[in-house]
mmCIF file of C-alpha atoms in Angstrom:
data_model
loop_
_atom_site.group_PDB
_atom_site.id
_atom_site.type_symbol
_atom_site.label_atom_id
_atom_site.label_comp_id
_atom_site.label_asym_id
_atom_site.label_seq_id
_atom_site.Cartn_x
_atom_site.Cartn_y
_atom_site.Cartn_z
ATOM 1 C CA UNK R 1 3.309 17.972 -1.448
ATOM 2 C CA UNK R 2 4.645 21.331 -1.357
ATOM 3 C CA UNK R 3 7.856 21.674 -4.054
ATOM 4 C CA UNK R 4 11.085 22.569 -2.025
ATOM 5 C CA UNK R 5 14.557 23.337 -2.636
ATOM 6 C CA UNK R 6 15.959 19.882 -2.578
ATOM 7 C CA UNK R 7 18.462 18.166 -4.947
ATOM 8 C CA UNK R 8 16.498 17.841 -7.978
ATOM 9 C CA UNK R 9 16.145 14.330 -9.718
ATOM 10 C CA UNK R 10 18.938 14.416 -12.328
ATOM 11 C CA UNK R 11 21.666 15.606 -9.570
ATOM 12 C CA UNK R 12 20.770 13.268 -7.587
ATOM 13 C CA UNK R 13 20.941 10.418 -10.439
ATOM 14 C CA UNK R 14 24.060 11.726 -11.789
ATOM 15 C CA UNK R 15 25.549 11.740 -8.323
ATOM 16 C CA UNK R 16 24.383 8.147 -6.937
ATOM 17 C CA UNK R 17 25.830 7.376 -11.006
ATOM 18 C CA UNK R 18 29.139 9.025 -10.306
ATOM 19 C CA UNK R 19 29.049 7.421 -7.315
ATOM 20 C CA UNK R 20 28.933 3.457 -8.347
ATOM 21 C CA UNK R 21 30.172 3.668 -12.277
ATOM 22 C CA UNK R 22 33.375 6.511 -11.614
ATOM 23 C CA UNK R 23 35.285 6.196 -14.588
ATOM 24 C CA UNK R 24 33.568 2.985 -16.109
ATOM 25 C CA UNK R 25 32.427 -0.103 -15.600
ATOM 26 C CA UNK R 26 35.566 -1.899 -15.510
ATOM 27 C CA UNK R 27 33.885 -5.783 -15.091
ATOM 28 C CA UNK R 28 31.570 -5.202 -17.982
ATOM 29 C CA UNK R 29 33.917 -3.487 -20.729
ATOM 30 C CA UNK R 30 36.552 -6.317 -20.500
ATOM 31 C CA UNK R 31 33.743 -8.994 -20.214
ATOM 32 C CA UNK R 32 30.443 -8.002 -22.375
ATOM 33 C CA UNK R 33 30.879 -7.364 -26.192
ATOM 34 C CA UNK R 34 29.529 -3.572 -26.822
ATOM 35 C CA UNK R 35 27.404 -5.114 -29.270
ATOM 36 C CA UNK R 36 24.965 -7.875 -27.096
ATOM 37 C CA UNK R 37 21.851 -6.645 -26.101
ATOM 38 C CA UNK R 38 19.883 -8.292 -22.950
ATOM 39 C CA UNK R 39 16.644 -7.986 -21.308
ATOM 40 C CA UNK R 40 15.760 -7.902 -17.563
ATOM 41 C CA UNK R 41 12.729 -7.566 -15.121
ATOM 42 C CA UNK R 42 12.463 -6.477 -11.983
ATOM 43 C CA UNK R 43 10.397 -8.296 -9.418
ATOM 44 C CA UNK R 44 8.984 -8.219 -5.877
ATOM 45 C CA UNK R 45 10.101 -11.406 -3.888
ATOM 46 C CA UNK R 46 7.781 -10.503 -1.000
ATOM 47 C CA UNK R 47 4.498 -8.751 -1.310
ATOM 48 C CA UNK R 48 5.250 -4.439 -0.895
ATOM 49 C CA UNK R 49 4.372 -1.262 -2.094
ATOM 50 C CA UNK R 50 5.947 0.203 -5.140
ATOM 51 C CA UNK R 51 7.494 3.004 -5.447
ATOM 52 C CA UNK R 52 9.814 5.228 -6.988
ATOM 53 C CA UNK R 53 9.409 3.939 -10.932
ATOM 54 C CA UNK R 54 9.901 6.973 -12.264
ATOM 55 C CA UNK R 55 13.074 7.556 -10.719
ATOM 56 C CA UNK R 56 14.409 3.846 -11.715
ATOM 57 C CA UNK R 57 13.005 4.787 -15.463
ATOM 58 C CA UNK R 58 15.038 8.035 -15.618
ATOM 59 C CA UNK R 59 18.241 6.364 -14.094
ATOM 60 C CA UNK R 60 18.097 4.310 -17.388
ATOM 61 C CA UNK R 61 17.315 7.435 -19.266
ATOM 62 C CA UNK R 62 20.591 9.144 -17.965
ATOM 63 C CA UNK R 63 22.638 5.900 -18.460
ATOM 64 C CA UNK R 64 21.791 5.307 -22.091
ATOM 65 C CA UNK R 65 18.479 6.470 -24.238
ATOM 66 C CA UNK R 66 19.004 3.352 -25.849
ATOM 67 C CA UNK R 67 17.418 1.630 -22.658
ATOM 68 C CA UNK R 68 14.050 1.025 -23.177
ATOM 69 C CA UNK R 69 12.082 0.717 -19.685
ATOM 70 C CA UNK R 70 8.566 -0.771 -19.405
ATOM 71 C CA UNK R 71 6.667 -0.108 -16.122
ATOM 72 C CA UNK R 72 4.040 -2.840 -15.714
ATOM 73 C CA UNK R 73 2.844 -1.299 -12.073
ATOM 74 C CA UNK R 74 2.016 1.962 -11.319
ATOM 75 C CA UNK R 75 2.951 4.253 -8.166
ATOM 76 C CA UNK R 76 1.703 2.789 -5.031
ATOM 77 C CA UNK R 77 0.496 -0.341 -6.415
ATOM 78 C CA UNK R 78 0.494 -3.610 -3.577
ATOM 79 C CA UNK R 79 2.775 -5.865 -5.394
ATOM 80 C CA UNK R 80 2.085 -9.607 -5.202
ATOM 81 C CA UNK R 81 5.484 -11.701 -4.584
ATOM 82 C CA UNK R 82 6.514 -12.974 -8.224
ATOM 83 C CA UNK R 83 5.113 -10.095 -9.818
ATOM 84 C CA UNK R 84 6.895 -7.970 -12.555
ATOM 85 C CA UNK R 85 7.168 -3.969 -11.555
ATOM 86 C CA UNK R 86 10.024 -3.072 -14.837
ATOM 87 C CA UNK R 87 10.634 -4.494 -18.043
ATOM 88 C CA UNK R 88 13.995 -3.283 -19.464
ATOM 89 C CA UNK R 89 15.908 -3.988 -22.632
ATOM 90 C CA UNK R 90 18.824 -2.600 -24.495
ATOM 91 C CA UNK R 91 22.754 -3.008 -24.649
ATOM 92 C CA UNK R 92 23.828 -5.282 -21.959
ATOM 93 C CA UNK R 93 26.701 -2.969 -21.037
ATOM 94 C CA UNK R 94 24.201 -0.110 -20.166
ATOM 95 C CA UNK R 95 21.765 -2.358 -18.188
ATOM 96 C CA UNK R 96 24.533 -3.553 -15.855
ATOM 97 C CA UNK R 97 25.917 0.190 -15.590
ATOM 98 C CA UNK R 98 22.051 1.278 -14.230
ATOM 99 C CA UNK R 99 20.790 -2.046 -12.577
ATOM 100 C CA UNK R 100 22.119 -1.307 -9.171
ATOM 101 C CA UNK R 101 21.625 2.207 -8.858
ATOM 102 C CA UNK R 102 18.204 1.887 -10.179
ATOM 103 C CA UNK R 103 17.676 -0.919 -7.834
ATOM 104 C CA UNK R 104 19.232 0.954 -4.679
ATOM 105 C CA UNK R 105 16.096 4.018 -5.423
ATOM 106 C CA UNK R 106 13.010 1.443 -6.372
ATOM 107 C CA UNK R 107 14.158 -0.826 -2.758
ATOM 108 C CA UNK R 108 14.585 2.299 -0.232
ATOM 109 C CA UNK R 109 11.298 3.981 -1.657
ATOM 110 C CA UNK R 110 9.348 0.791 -1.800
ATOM 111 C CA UNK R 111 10.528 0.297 1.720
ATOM 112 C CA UNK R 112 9.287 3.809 2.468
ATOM 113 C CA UNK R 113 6.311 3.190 1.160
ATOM 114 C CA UNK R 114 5.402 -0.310 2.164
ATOM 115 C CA UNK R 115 6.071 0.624 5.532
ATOM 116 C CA UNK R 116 3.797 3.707 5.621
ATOM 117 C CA UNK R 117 1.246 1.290 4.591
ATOM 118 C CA UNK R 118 1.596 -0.969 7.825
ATOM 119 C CA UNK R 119 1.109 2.580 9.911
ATOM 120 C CA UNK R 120 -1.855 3.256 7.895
ATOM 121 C CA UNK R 121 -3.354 -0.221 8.480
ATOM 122 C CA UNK R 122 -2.835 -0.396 11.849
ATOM 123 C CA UNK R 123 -5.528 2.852 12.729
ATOM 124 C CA UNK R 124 -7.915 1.988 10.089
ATOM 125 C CA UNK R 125 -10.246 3.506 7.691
ATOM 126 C CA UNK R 126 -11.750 6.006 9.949
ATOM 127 C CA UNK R 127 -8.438 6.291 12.147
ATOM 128 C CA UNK R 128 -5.919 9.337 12.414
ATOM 129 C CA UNK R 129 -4.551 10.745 9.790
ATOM 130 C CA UNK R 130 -0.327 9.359 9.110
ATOM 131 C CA UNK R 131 1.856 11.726 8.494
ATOM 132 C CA UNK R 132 5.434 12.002 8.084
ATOM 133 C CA UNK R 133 7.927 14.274 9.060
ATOM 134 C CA UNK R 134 10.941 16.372 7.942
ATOM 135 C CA UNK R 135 13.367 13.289 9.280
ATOM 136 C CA UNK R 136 14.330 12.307 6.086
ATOM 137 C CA UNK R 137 17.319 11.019 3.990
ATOM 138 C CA UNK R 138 19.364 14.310 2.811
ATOM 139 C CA UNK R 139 18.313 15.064 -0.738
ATOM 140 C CA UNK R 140 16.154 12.425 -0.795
ATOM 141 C CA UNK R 141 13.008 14.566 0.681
ATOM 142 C CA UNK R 142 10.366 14.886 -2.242
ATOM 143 C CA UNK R 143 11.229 10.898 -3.259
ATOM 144 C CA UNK R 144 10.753 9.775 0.412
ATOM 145 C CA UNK R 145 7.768 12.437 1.168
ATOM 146 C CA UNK R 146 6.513 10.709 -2.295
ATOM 147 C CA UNK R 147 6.677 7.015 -1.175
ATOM 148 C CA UNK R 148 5.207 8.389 2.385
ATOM 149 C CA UNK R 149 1.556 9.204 -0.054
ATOM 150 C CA UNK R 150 2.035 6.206 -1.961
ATOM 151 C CA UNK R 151 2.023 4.190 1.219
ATOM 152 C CA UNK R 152 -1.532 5.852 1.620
ATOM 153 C CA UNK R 153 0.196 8.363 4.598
ATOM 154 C CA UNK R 154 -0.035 12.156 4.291
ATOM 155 C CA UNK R 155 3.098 14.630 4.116
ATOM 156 C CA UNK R 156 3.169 17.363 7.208
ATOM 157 C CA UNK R 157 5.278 20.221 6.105
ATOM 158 C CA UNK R 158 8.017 19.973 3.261
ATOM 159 C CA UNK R 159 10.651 22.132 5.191
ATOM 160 C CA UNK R 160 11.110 25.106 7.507
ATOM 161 C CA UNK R 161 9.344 27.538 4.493
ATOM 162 C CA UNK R 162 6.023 25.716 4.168
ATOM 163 C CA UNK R 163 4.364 25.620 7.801
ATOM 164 C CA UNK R 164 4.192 26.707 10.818
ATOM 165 C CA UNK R 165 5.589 24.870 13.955
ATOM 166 C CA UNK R 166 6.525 26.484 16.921
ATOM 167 C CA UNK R 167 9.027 24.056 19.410
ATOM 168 C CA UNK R 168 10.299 24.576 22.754
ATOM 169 C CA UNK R 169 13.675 26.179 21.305
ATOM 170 C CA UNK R 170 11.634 28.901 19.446
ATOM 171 C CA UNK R 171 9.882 29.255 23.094
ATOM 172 C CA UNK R 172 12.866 29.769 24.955
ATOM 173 C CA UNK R 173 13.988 32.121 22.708
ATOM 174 C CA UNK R 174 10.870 34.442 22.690
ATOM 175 C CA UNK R 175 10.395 33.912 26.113
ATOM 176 C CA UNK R 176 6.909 32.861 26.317
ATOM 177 C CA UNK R 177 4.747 30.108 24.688
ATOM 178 C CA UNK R 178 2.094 32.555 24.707
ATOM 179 C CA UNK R 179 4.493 35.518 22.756
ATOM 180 C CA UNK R 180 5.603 33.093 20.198
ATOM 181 C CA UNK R 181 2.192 32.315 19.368
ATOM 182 C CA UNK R 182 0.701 35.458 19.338
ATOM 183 C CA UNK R 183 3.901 36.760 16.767
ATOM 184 C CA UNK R 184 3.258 33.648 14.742
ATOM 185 C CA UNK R 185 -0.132 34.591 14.578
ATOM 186 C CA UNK R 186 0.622 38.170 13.256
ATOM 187 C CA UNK R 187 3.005 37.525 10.454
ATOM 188 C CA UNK R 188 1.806 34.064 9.514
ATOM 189 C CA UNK R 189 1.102 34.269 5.509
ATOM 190 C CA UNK R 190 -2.695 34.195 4.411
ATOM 191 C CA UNK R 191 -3.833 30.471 4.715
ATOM 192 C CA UNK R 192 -0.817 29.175 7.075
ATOM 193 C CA UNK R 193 -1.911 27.904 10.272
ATOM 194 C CA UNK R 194 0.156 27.907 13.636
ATOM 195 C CA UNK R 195 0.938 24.782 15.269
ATOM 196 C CA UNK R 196 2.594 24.876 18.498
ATOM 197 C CA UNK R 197 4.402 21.901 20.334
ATOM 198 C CA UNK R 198 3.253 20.779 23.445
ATOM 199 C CA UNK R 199 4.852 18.706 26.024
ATOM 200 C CA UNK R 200 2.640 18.950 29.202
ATOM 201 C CA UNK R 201 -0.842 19.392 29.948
ATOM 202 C CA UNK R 202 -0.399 22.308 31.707
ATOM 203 C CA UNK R 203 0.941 24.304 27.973
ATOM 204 C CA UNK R 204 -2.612 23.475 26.129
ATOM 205 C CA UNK R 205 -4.777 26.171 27.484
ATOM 206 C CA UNK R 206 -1.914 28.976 27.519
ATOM 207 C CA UNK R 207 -1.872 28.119 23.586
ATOM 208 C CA UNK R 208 -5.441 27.768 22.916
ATOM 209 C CA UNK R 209 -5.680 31.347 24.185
ATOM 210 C CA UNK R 210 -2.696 32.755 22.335
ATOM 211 C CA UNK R 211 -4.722 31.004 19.266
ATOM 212 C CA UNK R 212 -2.994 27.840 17.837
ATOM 213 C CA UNK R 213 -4.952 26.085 14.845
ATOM 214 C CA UNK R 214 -2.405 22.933 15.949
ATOM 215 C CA UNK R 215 -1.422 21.253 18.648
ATOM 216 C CA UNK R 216 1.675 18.909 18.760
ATOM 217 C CA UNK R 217 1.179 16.664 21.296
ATOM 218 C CA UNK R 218 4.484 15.786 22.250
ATOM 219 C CA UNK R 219 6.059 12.277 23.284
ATOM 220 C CA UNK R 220 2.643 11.468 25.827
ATOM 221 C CA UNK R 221 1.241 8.215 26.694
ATOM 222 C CA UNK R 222 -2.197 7.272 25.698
ATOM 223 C CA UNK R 223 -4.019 8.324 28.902
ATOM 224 C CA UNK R 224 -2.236 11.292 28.929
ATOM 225 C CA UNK R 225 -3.460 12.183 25.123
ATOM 226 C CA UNK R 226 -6.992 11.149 26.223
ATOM 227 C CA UNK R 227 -6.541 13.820 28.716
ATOM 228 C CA UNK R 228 -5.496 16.524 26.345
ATOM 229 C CA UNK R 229 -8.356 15.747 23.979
ATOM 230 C CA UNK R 230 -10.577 16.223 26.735
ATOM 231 C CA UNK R 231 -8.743 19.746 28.255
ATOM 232 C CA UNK R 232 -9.040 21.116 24.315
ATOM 233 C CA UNK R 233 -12.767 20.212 24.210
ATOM 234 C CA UNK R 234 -13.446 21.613 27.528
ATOM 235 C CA UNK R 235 -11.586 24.585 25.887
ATOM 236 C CA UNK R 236 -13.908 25.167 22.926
ATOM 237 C CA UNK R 237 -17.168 23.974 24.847
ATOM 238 C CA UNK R 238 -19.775 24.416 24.284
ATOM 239 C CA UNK R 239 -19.189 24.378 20.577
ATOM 240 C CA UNK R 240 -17.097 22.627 18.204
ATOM 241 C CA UNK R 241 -13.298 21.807 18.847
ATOM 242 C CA UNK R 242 -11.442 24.493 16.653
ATOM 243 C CA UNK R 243 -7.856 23.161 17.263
ATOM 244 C CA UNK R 244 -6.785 20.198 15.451
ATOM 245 C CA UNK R 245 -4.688 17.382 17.544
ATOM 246 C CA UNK R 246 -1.180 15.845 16.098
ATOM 247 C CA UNK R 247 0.242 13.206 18.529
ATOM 248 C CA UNK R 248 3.773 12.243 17.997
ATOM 249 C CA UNK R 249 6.986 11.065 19.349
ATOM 250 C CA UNK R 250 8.347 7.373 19.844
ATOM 251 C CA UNK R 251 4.976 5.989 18.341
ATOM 252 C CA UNK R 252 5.711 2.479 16.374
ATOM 253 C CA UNK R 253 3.632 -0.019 15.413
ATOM 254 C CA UNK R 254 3.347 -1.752 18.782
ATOM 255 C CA UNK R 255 1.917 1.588 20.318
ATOM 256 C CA UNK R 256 -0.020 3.248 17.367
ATOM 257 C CA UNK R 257 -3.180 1.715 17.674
ATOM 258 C CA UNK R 258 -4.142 2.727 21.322
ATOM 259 C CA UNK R 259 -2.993 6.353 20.030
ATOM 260 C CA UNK R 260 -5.202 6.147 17.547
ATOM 261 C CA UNK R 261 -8.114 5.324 20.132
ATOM 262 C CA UNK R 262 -7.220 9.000 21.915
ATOM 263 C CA UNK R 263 -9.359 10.902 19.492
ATOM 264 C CA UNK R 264 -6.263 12.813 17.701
ATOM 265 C CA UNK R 265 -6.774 14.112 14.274
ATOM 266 C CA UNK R 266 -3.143 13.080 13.202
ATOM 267 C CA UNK R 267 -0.509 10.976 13.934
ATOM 268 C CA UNK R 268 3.002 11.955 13.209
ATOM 269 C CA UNK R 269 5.561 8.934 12.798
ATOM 270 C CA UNK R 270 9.702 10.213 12.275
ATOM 271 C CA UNK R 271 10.542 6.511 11.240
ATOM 272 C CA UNK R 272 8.295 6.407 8.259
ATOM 273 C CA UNK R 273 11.159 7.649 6.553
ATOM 274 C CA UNK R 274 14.325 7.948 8.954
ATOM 275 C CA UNK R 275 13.515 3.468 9.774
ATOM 276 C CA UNK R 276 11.948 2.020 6.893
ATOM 277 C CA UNK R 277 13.445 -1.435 6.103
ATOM 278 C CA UNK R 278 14.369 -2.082 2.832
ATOM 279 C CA UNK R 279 12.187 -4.266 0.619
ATOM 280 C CA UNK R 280 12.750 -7.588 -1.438
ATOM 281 C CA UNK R 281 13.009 -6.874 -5.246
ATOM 282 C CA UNK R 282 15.164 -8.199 -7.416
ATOM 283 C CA UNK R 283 16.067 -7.855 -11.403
ATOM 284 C CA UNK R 284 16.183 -11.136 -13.388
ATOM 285 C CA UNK R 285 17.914 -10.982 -16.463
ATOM 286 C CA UNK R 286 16.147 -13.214 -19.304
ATOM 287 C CA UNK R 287 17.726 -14.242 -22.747
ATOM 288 C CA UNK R 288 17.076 -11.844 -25.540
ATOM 289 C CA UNK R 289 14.249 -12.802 -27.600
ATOM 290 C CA UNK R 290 12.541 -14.696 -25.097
#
């Protein structure tokens, strides 16, 4: 995943911190003597994909480095419903302050993640590539484009910086499909290939020519992709295809798998990240010394 100029990790701890504690955690300072410690786990009530430990582990770190945080899973690891992700441990004041903004990162990301997996299963081993897309949570890009790979899905472009993609607004503004190719083309940085979206059948050839490496295939049914793979062969013939094929728009898990039967290289699915539900995990606290 390429780095980008997101919120980095500690702003965006500090914020979701600022966010839930303010000035203090009035419940806990009139209730919980500064001086108990307690211990707590964190657990998957349903079987999911982890994901996001390492932010959950530095929440704790920012909240008190007397917080001592176990992982007993690692990234992307298929949780088994009972089974322990975190171990944590320290003042009982601090683990309340952290639990549910630790808890809030480890459930979206997990969701993120555990629904990428259910994409990824539903084409198969030798299926289309998943990716996701740049329809993600504000500041939340490299976590969610993070969960996306530990769902076993593959990240398209981090941002506008990083690839390629010519749409129909960048069209209409050059004036030709053909033009904004062929300038793409021209300046495009050593290594960065050109994808262009395309809506209808009749756009495929004009781009071909102009000399897309990609081509978006744009909110079409599954005849209609069949059709395009064929058009881009018939292109290339009689050698190899040279263009790689991304279908995308409105594809869900009810549609995915005759997609996947079009003979497209990729499949690109917005609600990886912009519809994942949230997943079942939940942090038990245990008696010290248990």
């Amino acid at each position: 995943m390429s780095p980008g100029p997101s919120l980095s990790l500690c702003q965006l701890i500090d914020l979701a911190l600022a966010e839930d504690l303010g000035p203090g955690d009035v419940t806990s300072r009139l209730t919980v003597p500064p001086e108990r410690l307690g211990r707590a786990q964190v657990r998957a009530r349903r079987e999911l994909v982890i994901s996001g430990l390492a932010v959950f582990e530095a929440v704790f770190a920012r909240v008190d480095p007397q917080v001592e945080v176990r992982l007993l899973a690692q990234e992307g690891e298929l949780l088994a419903p009972g089974q322990v992700a975190v171990e944590i441990a320290g003042p009982a004041i601090s683990l309340l302050a952290g639990e549910r903004v630790g808890l809030n990162f480890l459930i979206r990301l997990s969701g993120v993640a555990t629904w990428t997996r259910q994409f990824v299963q539903a084409v198969g081993p030798v299926g289309p590539t998943i990716l996701d897309t740049r329809k993600t949570t504000p500041g939340w890009r490299a976590l969610e484009k993070a969960a996306v790979t530990h769902g076993g899905g593959r990240n398209h472009r981090f941002g506008l910086f990083d690839g390629i993609m010519i749409k129909d607004n960048h069209i209409a503004a050059v004036g030709s499909l053909e033009e904004a190719v062929r300038q793409a083309k021209r300046g495009a940085p050593m290594g960065l290939k050109v994808e262009v979206e395309v809506d209808s059948l009749g756009q495929i050839e004009p781009a071909l020519r102009a000399g897309a490496d990609i081509l978006l295939l744009d909110n079409m049914s599954p005849q209609t992709l069949i059709e395009a793979v064929r058009l881009v062969e018939s292109f290339f013939a009689p050698g190899p295809r040279r263009a790689l094929l991304e279908a995308s728009g409105g594809i869900n898990l009810t549609t995915i798998e005759a997609v996947a039967k079009t003979g497209v290289d990729f499949i690109s699915v917005g609600a990886l990240t912009h519809s994942a539900p949230a997943v079942d995990l939940g942090l038990d606290w245990r008696p010290e010394g248990d």
